[in-house]
Amino acid sequence: MGVPLIAHAVVLGGSVAGSLAARVLSPACERVTVVDRDDLFGPVEPRQAAPQGHHIHALLARGQQILEELFPGFTDELVAGGVPIGDFGTSLSWYFNGQMIRKAETGLVCVASGRPLLESRVRARVRALANVTYRERTDIVGLVASPDRQRIAGVRVQGRAPGAPEEVLDADLVVDTTGRGSRTPLWLEELGYQRVPEERVKMDLTYTTMDFRGPLSFDPIGEDIALLPVATPAQPRGAIFARMPDRYAVSLTGILGDRPPTDHEGFLAYVQSLPVPEIYKAVRDAEPMGPAASFRFPASIRRRYDRLARTPDGLIVLGDAACVFNPVYGQGMTVAAMSARLLGEHVLSGPPAPRAFFRDLSRLIDAPWDMSAGADLGFPGVVGRRTAKVRMGNLYIPRLQAAAAHDGVLTTAFLRSAGLVDPPQALMRPAIISRVLRSRR
Ligand SMILES: Cc1cc2nc3c(=O)[nH]c(=O)nc-3n(C[C@H](O)[C@H](O)[C@H](O)COP(=O)(O)OP(=O)(O)OC[C@H]3O[C@@H](n4cnc5c(N)ncnc54)[C@H](O)[C@@H]3O)c2cc1C
């Protein structure tokens, strides 16, 4: 390998996006430091600063492919640790409006590890890289700019131990992956930059998850991975019932103020109201493994760094810090992986040019954003801009899903697109459209 091109990169946040960013920066940098406020190498369980870890996290097919590419043997390692895997088209039962789409082999691998395990395996691989260091239990307090404010030259951090002094980490590149609460927009404004434009789609989603001990007296999935009644405008209550390495988990979703309760009785009543009865039959007599966890998610937010007239050199933003997707579509970790991969391409020939990176990142985010934000806008009452493209998608996709109940080719096409392996335009190919139309006749 040649001389490293970037002397020191500092990654803000050591979660999924941060660890993947460190992985791709490692070959291009002399040193990479990852800073996070949490205890990152403790027990494999939901972390305080990433409370979403209590909820079922699906890794979409494209995400699995990228993790395998970045960490060869990653999937086998999970399987050896007892993680169930299967095919997205045959090991998961997908229901739309109470109707299951036909099962079909897709060749797309689904790993049902749960979020804490997945994240900890990624981090373990990155920590093993000789030039990457994690600084845990350290708050990121602010950015340090060059005197002319044209470049970000470091980060102010402070250890969480009582009395720990604030210090500056000098950096040739700073990558913000601090998630949905990222303060970079605020810090840039303080440095005299324009406010980062945002797009929001407000759906007021609540996620409530309860874990159950197996075995179950009624098991609707056997050796399969999950059963998913997906929320639709006609049936807005959604759920995921999943087999995990050591338990069964049920995540319930409600939107526009419909909140799946956290008490056992209320939780079961909500499960009973789902359009698919199997989950209720499975858990009505099952033993909960603890209290339910709930997460309120007011809106999807896309931060348009690509639309800033000026950005400082030496600063990149990705992961939830750049775009927070509605979690029901399971896109966040996969888009983080795709974005890290993009960063890897941008550092091949030297320090990345932020404007070029943000332009390419925006192109990458367009498809998943259109898919999930567009689908949310199919729910009357969700606030956001309904373009002609959004309205057309919301007429066509439900028809495709209904047709997929009888046509496995449509199942495969849909799951490849929803899994971010194929672009959404793949669903508009004449061969697919004609199958949808034929099925209606
Ligand atoms: C209920 C729910 C369910 C979800 N389900 C899925 C799913 O099925 N599939 C999927 O792909 N995605 C899912 N997501 C989204 C997924 O969790 C995120 O997309 C993913 O975690 C983004 O990773 P990240 O690294 O960008 O941010 P995060 O995971 O949020 O990590 C940010 C990190 O930054 C650190 N940090 C933040 N601020 C500071 C600071 N000032 N100082 C020091 N450290 C700081 C935090 O400690 C944290 O470790 C779900 C989200 C929710 C809320």
Short mmCIF file of C-alpha atoms and ligand atoms in Angstrom, two decimals:
data_model
loop_
_atom_site.label_atom_id
_atom_site.label_comp_id
_atom_site.label_asym_id
_atom_site.label_seq_id
_atom_site.Cartn_x
_atom_site.Cartn_y
_atom_site.Cartn_z
CA MET A 1 0.00 0.00 0.00
CA GLY A 2 1.14 3.58 -0.68
CA VAL A 3 1.55 6.39 1.84
CA PRO A 4 -1.70 7.12 3.71
CA LEU A 5 -3.38 10.17 2.27
CA ILE A 6 -5.11 11.52 5.36
CA ALA A 7 -3.08 11.81 8.56
CA HIS A 8 -5.86 11.75 11.17
CA ALA A 9 -9.60 11.29 10.73
CA VAL A 10 -11.98 11.69 13.67
CA VAL A 11 -15.36 9.97 13.44
CA LEU A 12 -18.06 11.39 15.70
CA GLY A 13 -20.22 8.50 16.97
CA GLY A 14 -19.22 4.86 17.15
CA SER A 15 -22.50 3.21 16.24
CA VAL A 16 -23.33 1.53 12.92
CA ALA A 17 -22.57 4.46 10.61
CA GLY A 18 -19.50 5.55 12.59
CA SER A 19 -17.93 2.11 12.69
CA LEU A 20 -18.56 1.57 8.98
CA ALA A 21 -17.09 4.99 8.21
CA ALA A 22 -13.99 4.07 10.25
CA ARG A 23 -13.72 0.83 8.31
CA VAL A 24 -13.59 2.57 4.93
CA LEU A 25 -11.34 5.36 6.21
CA SER A 26 -8.82 2.96 7.67
CA PRO A 27 -6.92 2.20 4.41
CA ALA A 28 -6.84 5.90 3.47
CA CYS A 29 -5.69 7.28 6.81
CA GLU A 30 -2.72 7.04 9.08
CA ARG A 31 -4.99 7.10 12.15
CA VAL A 32 -8.73 7.00 12.71
CA THR A 33 -10.25 7.93 16.09
CA VAL A 34 -13.89 7.12 16.78
CA VAL A 35 -15.47 9.10 19.63
CA ASP A 36 -18.69 8.08 21.40
CA ARG A 37 -20.33 8.99 24.69
CA ASP A 38 -21.44 5.44 25.38
CA ASP A 39 -19.77 2.32 26.74
CA LEU A 40 -19.29 0.52 23.43
CA PHE A 41 -17.64 -2.76 24.36
CA GLY A 42 -19.82 -3.77 27.31
CA PRO A 43 -22.47 -6.49 27.27
CA VAL A 44 -24.28 -7.10 23.98
CA GLU A 45 -27.53 -5.31 24.82
CA PRO A 46 -29.31 -2.10 23.85
CA ARG A 47 -27.10 0.89 24.68
CA GLN A 48 -28.26 3.94 26.58
CA ALA A 49 -27.42 6.33 23.73
CA ALA A 50 -28.96 4.07 21.06
CA PRO A 51 -32.33 3.14 22.61
CA GLN A 52 -33.62 1.95 19.25
CA GLY A 53 -31.61 -1.20 19.97
CA HIS A 54 -34.59 -2.50 21.98
CA HIS A 55 -36.58 -2.82 18.77
CA ILE A 56 -36.41 -5.35 15.97
CA HIS A 57 -33.86 -4.22 13.39
CA ALA A 58 -33.97 -5.77 9.95
CA LEU A 59 -30.82 -5.51 7.90
CA LEU A 60 -31.98 -5.10 4.30
CA ALA A 61 -30.43 -7.28 1.63
CA ARG A 62 -28.14 -4.55 0.28
CA GLY A 63 -26.87 -3.90 3.79
CA GLN A 64 -26.01 -7.56 4.27
CA GLN A 65 -24.15 -7.57 0.95
CA ILE A 66 -22.08 -4.53 1.92
CA LEU A 67 -21.23 -5.87 5.38
CA GLU A 68 -20.06 -9.08 3.77
CA GLU A 69 -17.94 -7.07 1.31
CA LEU A 70 -16.39 -4.93 4.07
CA PHE A 71 -15.95 -7.81 6.51
CA PRO A 72 -15.48 -11.09 4.59
CA GLY A 73 -17.03 -14.02 6.44
CA PHE A 74 -19.30 -11.73 8.50
CA THR A 75 -22.50 -13.68 7.81
CA ASP A 76 -20.89 -17.07 8.52
CA GLU A 77 -19.59 -15.68 11.79
CA LEU A 78 -23.12 -14.70 12.84
CA VAL A 79 -24.50 -18.07 11.79
CA ALA A 80 -21.79 -19.84 13.78
CA GLY A 81 -22.97 -17.80 16.77
CA GLY A 82 -26.51 -19.16 16.39
CA VAL A 83 -28.10 -16.33 14.40
CA PRO A 84 -30.95 -17.53 12.15
CA ILE A 85 -30.55 -16.70 8.48
CA GLY A 86 -32.82 -17.28 5.50
CA ASP A 87 -34.03 -15.98 2.17
CA PHE A 88 -35.99 -12.70 2.25
CA GLY A 89 -38.59 -14.22 -0.08
CA THR A 90 -39.13 -17.58 1.61
CA SER A 91 -38.17 -17.20 5.28
CA LEU A 92 -40.33 -14.16 5.87
CA SER A 93 -44.11 -14.00 5.47
CA TRP A 94 -45.05 -10.54 4.20
CA TYR A 95 -48.68 -9.42 4.53
CA PHE A 96 -50.23 -6.38 2.88
CA ASN A 97 -53.85 -5.64 3.74
CA GLY A 98 -54.20 -9.03 5.37
CA GLN A 99 -52.99 -10.87 2.28
CA MET A 100 -49.64 -12.69 2.14
CA ILE A 101 -47.49 -12.17 -0.93
CA ARG A 102 -46.46 -15.42 -2.57
CA LYS A 103 -43.24 -16.89 -1.24
CA ALA A 104 -40.42 -16.95 -3.79
CA GLU A 105 -36.66 -17.51 -3.68
CA THR A 106 -34.86 -14.19 -4.06
CA GLY A 107 -31.27 -15.21 -3.27
CA LEU A 108 -31.20 -12.28 -0.84
CA VAL A 109 -29.87 -13.17 2.60
CA CYS A 110 -31.71 -12.14 5.74
CA VAL A 111 -29.73 -12.28 9.00
CA ALA A 112 -31.89 -12.12 12.13
CA SER A 113 -29.26 -11.12 14.64
CA GLY A 114 -30.95 -8.24 16.44
CA ARG A 115 -29.44 -4.80 16.54
CA PRO A 116 -27.08 -4.99 19.55
CA LEU A 117 -25.37 -8.14 18.27
CA LEU A 118 -25.04 -6.85 14.72
CA GLU A 119 -23.61 -3.56 15.91
CA SER A 120 -21.18 -5.22 18.31
CA ARG A 121 -19.91 -7.62 15.62
CA VAL A 122 -19.32 -4.71 13.23
CA ARG A 123 -17.49 -2.80 15.95
CA ALA A 124 -15.37 -5.79 16.91
CA ARG A 125 -14.19 -6.10 13.30
CA VAL A 126 -13.37 -2.39 13.10
CA ARG A 127 -11.62 -2.34 16.46
CA ALA A 128 -9.32 -5.07 15.17
CA LEU A 129 -7.95 -2.67 12.52
CA ALA A 130 -4.52 -1.54 13.67
CA ASN A 131 -4.99 2.17 12.95
CA VAL A 132 -8.51 2.58 14.40
CA THR A 133 -9.04 3.60 18.04
CA TYR A 134 -12.35 3.95 19.86
CA ARG A 135 -12.64 6.63 22.54
CA GLU A 136 -15.63 5.61 24.63
CA ARG A 137 -17.44 7.53 27.37
CA THR A 138 -16.47 10.80 25.70
CA ASP A 139 -18.86 13.62 24.81
CA ILE A 140 -18.43 15.50 21.56
CA VAL A 141 -18.85 19.12 22.54
CA GLY A 142 -18.23 21.06 19.32
CA LEU A 143 -16.26 21.52 16.13
CA VAL A 144 -13.01 23.44 15.85
CA ALA A 145 -12.64 25.58 12.72
CA SER A 146 -9.56 27.12 11.11
CA PRO A 147 -9.19 30.86 11.80
CA ASP A 148 -10.82 31.73 8.46
CA ARG A 149 -13.62 29.19 9.19
CA GLN A 150 -13.15 27.60 5.76
CA ARG A 151 -12.08 24.25 7.19
CA ILE A 152 -12.97 22.05 10.14
CA ALA A 153 -9.69 21.36 11.87
CA GLY A 154 -10.76 19.30 14.86
CA VAL A 155 -13.28 18.48 17.52
CA ARG A 156 -13.75 19.47 21.14
CA VAL A 157 -14.38 16.48 23.36
CA GLN A 158 -14.75 15.82 27.06
CA GLY A 159 -14.48 12.53 28.91
CA ARG A 160 -17.53 11.62 30.98
CA ALA A 161 -15.56 10.92 34.15
CA PRO A 162 -16.21 13.62 36.77
CA GLY A 163 -13.75 16.51 36.39
CA ALA A 164 -12.41 15.34 33.02
CA PRO A 165 -11.07 18.36 31.13
CA GLU A 166 -12.27 19.44 27.72
CA GLU A 167 -9.67 18.77 25.03
CA VAL A 168 -9.24 19.27 21.31
CA LEU A 169 -8.64 16.43 18.89
CA ASP A 170 -6.93 17.84 15.81
CA ALA A 171 -8.21 16.27 12.62
CA ASP A 172 -7.60 16.42 8.90
CA LEU A 173 -11.07 15.00 8.37
CA VAL A 174 -14.13 14.95 10.66
CA VAL A 175 -17.01 12.60 9.89
CA ASP A 176 -20.23 13.24 11.80
CA THR A 177 -22.23 10.08 12.45
CA THR A 178 -23.87 11.15 15.72
CA GLY A 179 -27.32 10.07 14.56
CA ARG A 180 -30.64 11.85 14.51
CA GLY A 181 -29.63 14.32 17.24
CA SER A 182 -26.60 15.55 15.26
CA ARG A 183 -25.65 19.11 16.22
CA THR A 184 -23.62 19.82 13.10
CA PRO A 185 -26.41 22.02 11.59
CA LEU A 186 -26.29 24.18 14.73
CA TRP A 187 -22.49 24.28 14.85
CA LEU A 188 -22.27 25.28 11.19
CA GLU A 189 -24.70 28.13 11.77
CA GLU A 190 -22.58 29.28 14.69
CA LEU A 191 -19.61 29.34 12.32
CA GLY A 192 -21.52 31.62 9.94
CA TYR A 193 -22.76 29.01 7.47
CA GLN A 194 -26.31 28.90 6.15
CA ARG A 195 -28.85 26.76 8.04
CA VAL A 196 -28.92 23.23 6.57
CA PRO A 197 -32.20 22.91 4.63
CA GLU A 198 -34.40 20.02 5.81
CA GLU A 199 -37.23 17.99 4.34
CA ARG A 200 -39.64 16.43 6.81
CA VAL A 201 -42.45 13.93 6.55
CA LYS A 202 -44.44 13.91 9.78
CA MET A 203 -46.16 10.63 10.58
CA ASP A 204 -46.01 10.61 14.42
CA LEU A 205 -45.03 6.95 14.64
CA THR A 206 -44.84 4.90 17.83
CA TYR A 207 -42.89 1.63 18.01
CA THR A 208 -43.51 -0.70 20.93
CA THR A 209 -41.57 -3.94 21.32
CA MET A 210 -42.03 -6.85 23.74
CA ASP A 211 -39.85 -9.96 23.89
CA PHE A 212 -41.30 -13.40 24.64
CA ARG A 213 -39.69 -16.56 25.87
CA GLY A 214 -39.89 -19.62 23.64
CA PRO A 215 -40.99 -22.26 22.96
CA LEU A 216 -44.46 -21.04 21.97
CA SER A 217 -47.57 -23.21 22.23
CA PHE A 218 -48.53 -21.94 18.76
CA ASP A 219 -45.59 -21.16 16.47
CA PRO A 220 -46.62 -19.58 13.15
CA ILE A 221 -43.13 -19.47 11.64
CA GLY A 222 -41.26 -22.61 12.71
CA GLU A 223 -37.73 -22.41 11.28
CA ASP A 224 -38.61 -19.24 9.33
CA ILE A 225 -37.48 -15.80 10.46
CA ALA A 226 -40.42 -13.45 10.64
CA LEU A 227 -44.00 -12.68 9.90
CA LEU A 228 -44.78 -9.08 8.97
CA PRO A 229 -48.22 -7.53 8.60
CA VAL A 230 -47.04 -4.30 6.96
CA ALA A 231 -48.95 -1.10 7.77
CA THR A 232 -50.94 0.25 4.83
CA PRO A 233 -53.35 3.19 4.53
CA ALA A 234 -56.26 0.70 4.75
CA GLN A 235 -54.70 -1.20 7.72
CA PRO A 236 -52.44 1.35 9.44
CA ARG A 237 -51.44 -0.88 12.35
CA GLY A 238 -48.28 -2.83 11.54
CA ALA A 239 -46.14 -5.45 13.27
CA ILE A 240 -43.09 -7.65 13.02
CA PHE A 241 -43.03 -11.01 14.74
CA ALA A 242 -39.47 -12.36 14.62
CA ARG A 243 -37.50 -15.37 15.77
CA MET A 244 -34.29 -14.16 17.38
CA PRO A 245 -31.31 -16.25 18.51
CA ASP A 246 -32.66 -16.50 22.09
CA ARG A 247 -36.31 -15.36 22.01
CA TYR A 248 -39.28 -14.16 20.00
CA ALA A 249 -39.81 -10.43 19.56
CA VAL A 250 -42.93 -8.52 18.55
CA SER A 251 -42.63 -4.91 17.43
CA LEU A 252 -45.92 -3.05 16.96
CA THR A 253 -46.29 0.20 15.06
CA GLY A 254 -48.99 2.86 15.05
CA ILE A 255 -49.03 6.21 13.31
CA LEU A 256 -50.68 9.60 13.66
CA GLY A 257 -51.02 9.28 17.41
CA ASP A 258 -52.11 5.62 17.51
CA ARG A 259 -49.75 4.33 20.22
CA PRO A 260 -49.23 0.61 20.81
CA PRO A 261 -49.39 0.28 24.63
CA THR A 262 -46.53 -0.94 26.79
CA ASP A 263 -48.58 -2.83 29.42
CA HIS A 264 -49.02 -6.54 28.74
CA GLU A 265 -52.81 -6.48 28.49
CA GLY A 266 -52.91 -3.40 26.26
CA PHE A 267 -50.09 -4.81 24.13
CA LEU A 268 -52.01 -8.06 23.55
CA ALA A 269 -55.20 -6.16 22.71
CA TYR A 270 -53.27 -4.22 20.05
CA VAL A 271 -51.81 -7.47 18.68
CA GLN A 272 -55.35 -8.85 18.49
CA SER A 273 -56.43 -5.87 16.39
CA LEU A 274 -53.88 -6.63 13.64
CA PRO A 275 -55.25 -7.80 10.28
CA VAL A 276 -53.33 -11.10 10.64
CA PRO A 277 -54.41 -13.32 13.61
CA GLU A 278 -51.25 -15.52 13.77
CA ILE A 279 -49.23 -13.20 16.01
CA TYR A 280 -51.97 -13.00 18.62
CA LYS A 281 -52.32 -16.78 18.63
CA ALA A 282 -48.55 -17.07 19.09
CA VAL A 283 -48.11 -14.69 22.02
CA ARG A 284 -51.42 -14.59 23.91
CA ASP A 285 -50.18 -17.28 26.34
CA ALA A 286 -46.45 -16.62 25.99
CA GLU A 287 -44.31 -15.32 28.82
CA PRO A 288 -42.96 -11.76 28.34
CA MET A 289 -39.23 -11.48 29.08
CA GLY A 290 -39.54 -8.01 30.57
CA PRO A 291 -41.41 -4.75 30.14
CA ALA A 292 -42.11 -3.44 26.64
CA ALA A 293 -39.96 -0.65 25.21
CA SER A 294 -41.55 2.20 23.32
CA PHE A 295 -40.03 4.74 20.92
CA ARG A 296 -41.78 7.86 19.59
CA PHE A 297 -40.70 8.91 16.10
CA PRO A 298 -42.31 12.19 15.04
CA ALA A 299 -40.92 12.58 11.52
CA SER A 300 -38.50 11.43 8.87
CA ILE A 301 -35.87 14.11 8.32
CA ARG A 302 -33.59 14.58 5.35
CA ARG A 303 -30.84 17.11 5.94
CA ARG A 304 -29.90 18.62 2.60
CA TYR A 305 -26.17 19.30 2.98
CA ASP A 306 -26.06 19.07 -0.82
CA ARG A 307 -28.14 22.27 -0.99
CA LEU A 308 -25.79 24.41 1.10
CA ALA A 309 -24.17 27.14 -0.94
CA ARG A 310 -20.96 26.66 1.09
CA THR A 311 -19.66 23.89 3.35
CA PRO A 312 -16.35 23.87 5.16
CA ASP A 313 -13.58 21.58 3.97
CA GLY A 314 -12.74 18.61 6.14
CA LEU A 315 -16.33 17.82 7.24
CA ILE A 316 -18.52 14.93 6.09
CA VAL A 317 -21.89 13.86 7.53
CA LEU A 318 -23.58 10.49 7.04
CA GLY A 319 -25.92 7.94 8.62
CA ASP A 320 -28.93 9.19 10.58
CA ALA A 321 -27.09 12.48 11.05
CA ALA A 322 -27.71 13.09 7.34
CA CYS A 323 -31.07 11.38 6.90
CA VAL A 324 -33.45 9.80 9.41
CA PHE A 325 -35.76 7.33 7.70
CA ASN A 326 -39.06 6.06 9.05
CA PRO A 327 -37.83 2.88 10.78
CA VAL A 328 -40.70 0.66 9.60
CA TYR A 329 -38.99 0.30 6.22
CA GLY A 330 -35.76 -0.91 7.84
CA GLN A 331 -33.55 1.33 5.70
CA GLY A 332 -31.37 3.21 8.21
CA MET A 333 -28.49 0.77 8.71
CA THR A 334 -28.40 -0.21 5.06
CA VAL A 335 -28.29 3.38 3.84
CA ALA A 336 -25.55 4.00 6.42
CA ALA A 337 -23.62 1.07 4.91
CA MET A 338 -24.17 2.35 1.35
CA SER A 339 -23.07 5.84 2.44
CA ALA A 340 -19.93 4.52 4.13
CA ARG A 341 -19.11 2.64 0.95
CA LEU A 342 -19.54 5.89 -0.97
CA LEU A 343 -17.18 7.62 1.46
CA GLY A 344 -14.67 4.84 0.79
CA GLU A 345 -14.80 5.74 -2.91
CA HIS A 346 -14.35 9.43 -2.17
CA VAL A 347 -11.18 8.91 -0.13
CA LEU A 348 -9.47 6.69 -2.69
CA SER A 349 -7.48 9.55 -4.17
CA GLY A 350 -7.12 11.88 -1.21
CA PRO A 351 -9.15 13.89 1.27
CA PRO A 352 -12.77 13.97 0.14
CA ALA A 353 -14.28 17.12 -1.35
CA PRO A 354 -17.38 17.67 0.82
CA ARG A 355 -19.50 19.23 -1.93
CA ALA A 356 -18.89 16.32 -4.29
CA PHE A 357 -19.55 13.85 -1.48
CA PHE A 358 -22.82 15.51 -0.44
CA ARG A 359 -23.96 15.62 -4.07
CA ASP A 360 -23.32 11.88 -4.47
CA LEU A 361 -24.80 11.12 -1.04
CA SER A 362 -27.95 12.93 -2.01
CA ARG A 363 -28.24 10.85 -5.19
CA LEU A 364 -27.77 7.71 -3.10
CA ILE A 365 -30.46 8.79 -0.62
CA ASP A 366 -32.99 9.77 -3.32
CA ALA A 367 -34.29 6.24 -3.96
CA PRO A 368 -34.74 5.02 -0.36
CA TRP A 369 -36.17 8.39 0.64
CA ASP A 370 -38.65 8.38 -2.24
CA MET A 371 -39.69 4.84 -1.34
CA SER A 372 -40.29 5.35 2.38
CA ALA A 373 -41.33 9.00 2.55
CA GLY A 374 -43.43 8.43 -0.55
CA ALA A 375 -45.18 5.41 0.98
CA ASP A 376 -45.86 7.39 4.19
CA LEU A 377 -47.55 10.09 2.15
CA GLY A 378 -50.03 7.44 1.01
CA PHE A 379 -51.52 7.69 4.51
CA PRO A 380 -54.03 10.55 4.59
CA GLY A 381 -53.06 12.71 7.55
CA VAL A 382 -49.29 12.35 7.11
CA VAL A 383 -47.89 15.82 6.54
CA GLY A 384 -45.51 16.32 3.60
CA ARG A 385 -45.36 17.26 -0.06
CA ARG A 386 -47.31 14.93 -2.38
CA THR A 387 -45.74 15.25 -5.82
CA ALA A 388 -47.21 13.56 -8.92
CA LYS A 389 -44.50 10.88 -8.58
CA VAL A 390 -45.55 10.20 -4.97
CA ARG A 391 -49.24 9.95 -5.93
CA MET A 392 -48.46 7.62 -8.82
CA GLY A 393 -46.31 5.37 -6.63
CA ASN A 394 -49.11 5.14 -4.08
CA LEU A 395 -51.54 3.99 -6.75
CA TYR A 396 -49.19 1.48 -8.32
CA ILE A 397 -47.32 -0.21 -5.43
CA PRO A 398 -50.46 -1.46 -3.58
CA ARG A 399 -51.59 -3.01 -6.87
CA LEU A 400 -48.23 -4.66 -7.31
CA GLN A 401 -48.39 -6.01 -3.74
CA ALA A 402 -51.90 -7.37 -4.32
CA ALA A 403 -50.74 -9.03 -7.56
CA ALA A 404 -47.71 -10.50 -5.75
CA ALA A 405 -50.13 -12.58 -3.67
CA HIS A 406 -50.37 -14.83 -6.73
CA ASP A 407 -47.13 -14.10 -8.58
CA GLY A 408 -43.72 -14.93 -7.12
CA VAL A 409 -41.93 -12.98 -9.86
CA LEU A 410 -43.54 -9.85 -8.45
CA THR A 411 -42.56 -10.88 -4.92
CA THR A 412 -38.93 -11.12 -5.98
CA ALA A 413 -39.02 -7.83 -7.88
CA PHE A 414 -40.64 -6.08 -4.91
CA LEU A 415 -38.23 -7.48 -2.32
CA ARG A 416 -35.17 -6.67 -4.44
CA SER A 417 -36.34 -3.10 -4.66
CA ALA A 418 -37.45 -2.80 -1.02
CA GLY A 419 -34.12 -4.41 -0.06
CA LEU A 420 -32.30 -1.57 -1.92
CA VAL A 421 -30.62 -4.09 -4.23
CA ASP A 422 -32.50 -2.83 -7.30
CA PRO A 423 -33.62 0.77 -7.86
CA PRO A 424 -37.36 1.51 -7.55
CA GLN A 425 -37.49 2.02 -11.32
CA ALA A 426 -37.00 -1.74 -11.67
CA LEU A 427 -40.64 -2.09 -10.62
CA MET A 428 -41.67 0.02 -13.60
CA ARG A 429 -40.13 -2.30 -16.20
CA PRO A 430 -42.69 -3.24 -18.89
CA ALA A 431 -42.43 -6.93 -17.92
CA ILE A 432 -43.36 -6.12 -14.32
CA ILE A 433 -46.11 -3.63 -15.18
CA SER A 434 -47.72 -6.13 -17.54
CA ARG A 435 -47.75 -8.83 -14.82
CA VAL A 436 -49.45 -6.37 -12.45
CA LEU A 437 -52.05 -5.45 -15.07
CA ARG A 438 -52.61 -9.08 -16.09
CA SER A 439 -53.20 -10.06 -12.50
CA ARG A 440 -55.89 -7.36 -12.13
CA ARG A 441 -57.74 -8.73 -15.14
C1 LIG B 1 -37.63 2.02 16.66
C2 LIG B 1 -36.60 1.95 15.57
C3 LIG B 1 -36.49 0.82 14.78
C4 LIG B 1 -35.56 0.78 13.75
N1 LIG B 1 -35.50 -0.32 12.95
C5 LIG B 1 -34.57 -0.38 11.98
C6 LIG B 1 -34.47 -1.52 11.14
O1 LIG B 1 -35.25 -2.46 11.22
N2 LIG B 1 -33.47 -1.54 10.20
C7 LIG B 1 -32.62 -0.49 10.05
O2 LIG B 1 -31.74 -0.55 9.19
N3 LIG B 1 -32.72 0.60 10.80
C8 LIG B 1 -33.67 0.69 11.76
N4 LIG B 1 -33.74 1.81 12.53
C9 LIG B 1 -32.84 2.92 12.24
C10 LIG B 1 -31.45 2.65 12.78
O3 LIG B 1 -31.51 2.46 14.17
C11 LIG B 1 -30.58 3.85 12.44
O4 LIG B 1 -30.70 4.16 11.09
C12 LIG B 1 -29.13 3.54 12.75
O5 LIG B 1 -28.94 3.31 14.10
C13 LIG B 1 -28.29 4.75 12.33
O6 LIG B 1 -27.04 4.60 12.81
P1 LIG B 1 -26.11 5.85 13.12
O7 LIG B 1 -24.81 5.26 13.42
O8 LIG B 1 -26.25 6.85 12.04
O9 LIG B 1 -26.77 6.54 14.41
P2 LIG B 1 -27.01 5.96 15.86
O10 LIG B 1 -27.12 4.49 15.84
O11 LIG B 1 -28.13 6.73 16.45
O12 LIG B 1 -25.66 6.30 16.64
C14 LIG B 1 -25.25 7.59 16.97
C15 LIG B 1 -24.07 7.45 17.91
O13 LIG B 1 -23.55 8.72 18.19
C16 LIG B 1 -23.26 8.84 19.57
N5 LIG B 1 -23.42 10.25 19.92
C17 LIG B 1 -24.43 11.08 19.57
N6 LIG B 1 -24.20 12.32 20.02
C18 LIG B 1 -23.03 12.29 20.69
C19 LIG B 1 -22.25 13.26 21.39
N7 LIG B 1 -22.62 14.55 21.48
N8 LIG B 1 -21.11 12.85 21.97
C20 LIG B 1 -20.67 11.57 21.88
N9 LIG B 1 -21.37 10.60 21.21
C21 LIG B 1 -22.53 10.97 20.63
C22 LIG B 1 -24.28 7.96 20.27
O14 LIG B 1 -23.81 7.50 21.50
C23 LIG B 1 -24.45 6.82 19.26
O15 LIG B 1 -23.61 5.73 19.53
C24 LIG B 1 -34.70 1.88 13.54
C25 LIG B 1 -34.78 3.02 14.35
C26 LIG B 1 -35.74 3.06 15.33
C27 LIG B 1 -35.85 4.32 16.15
#
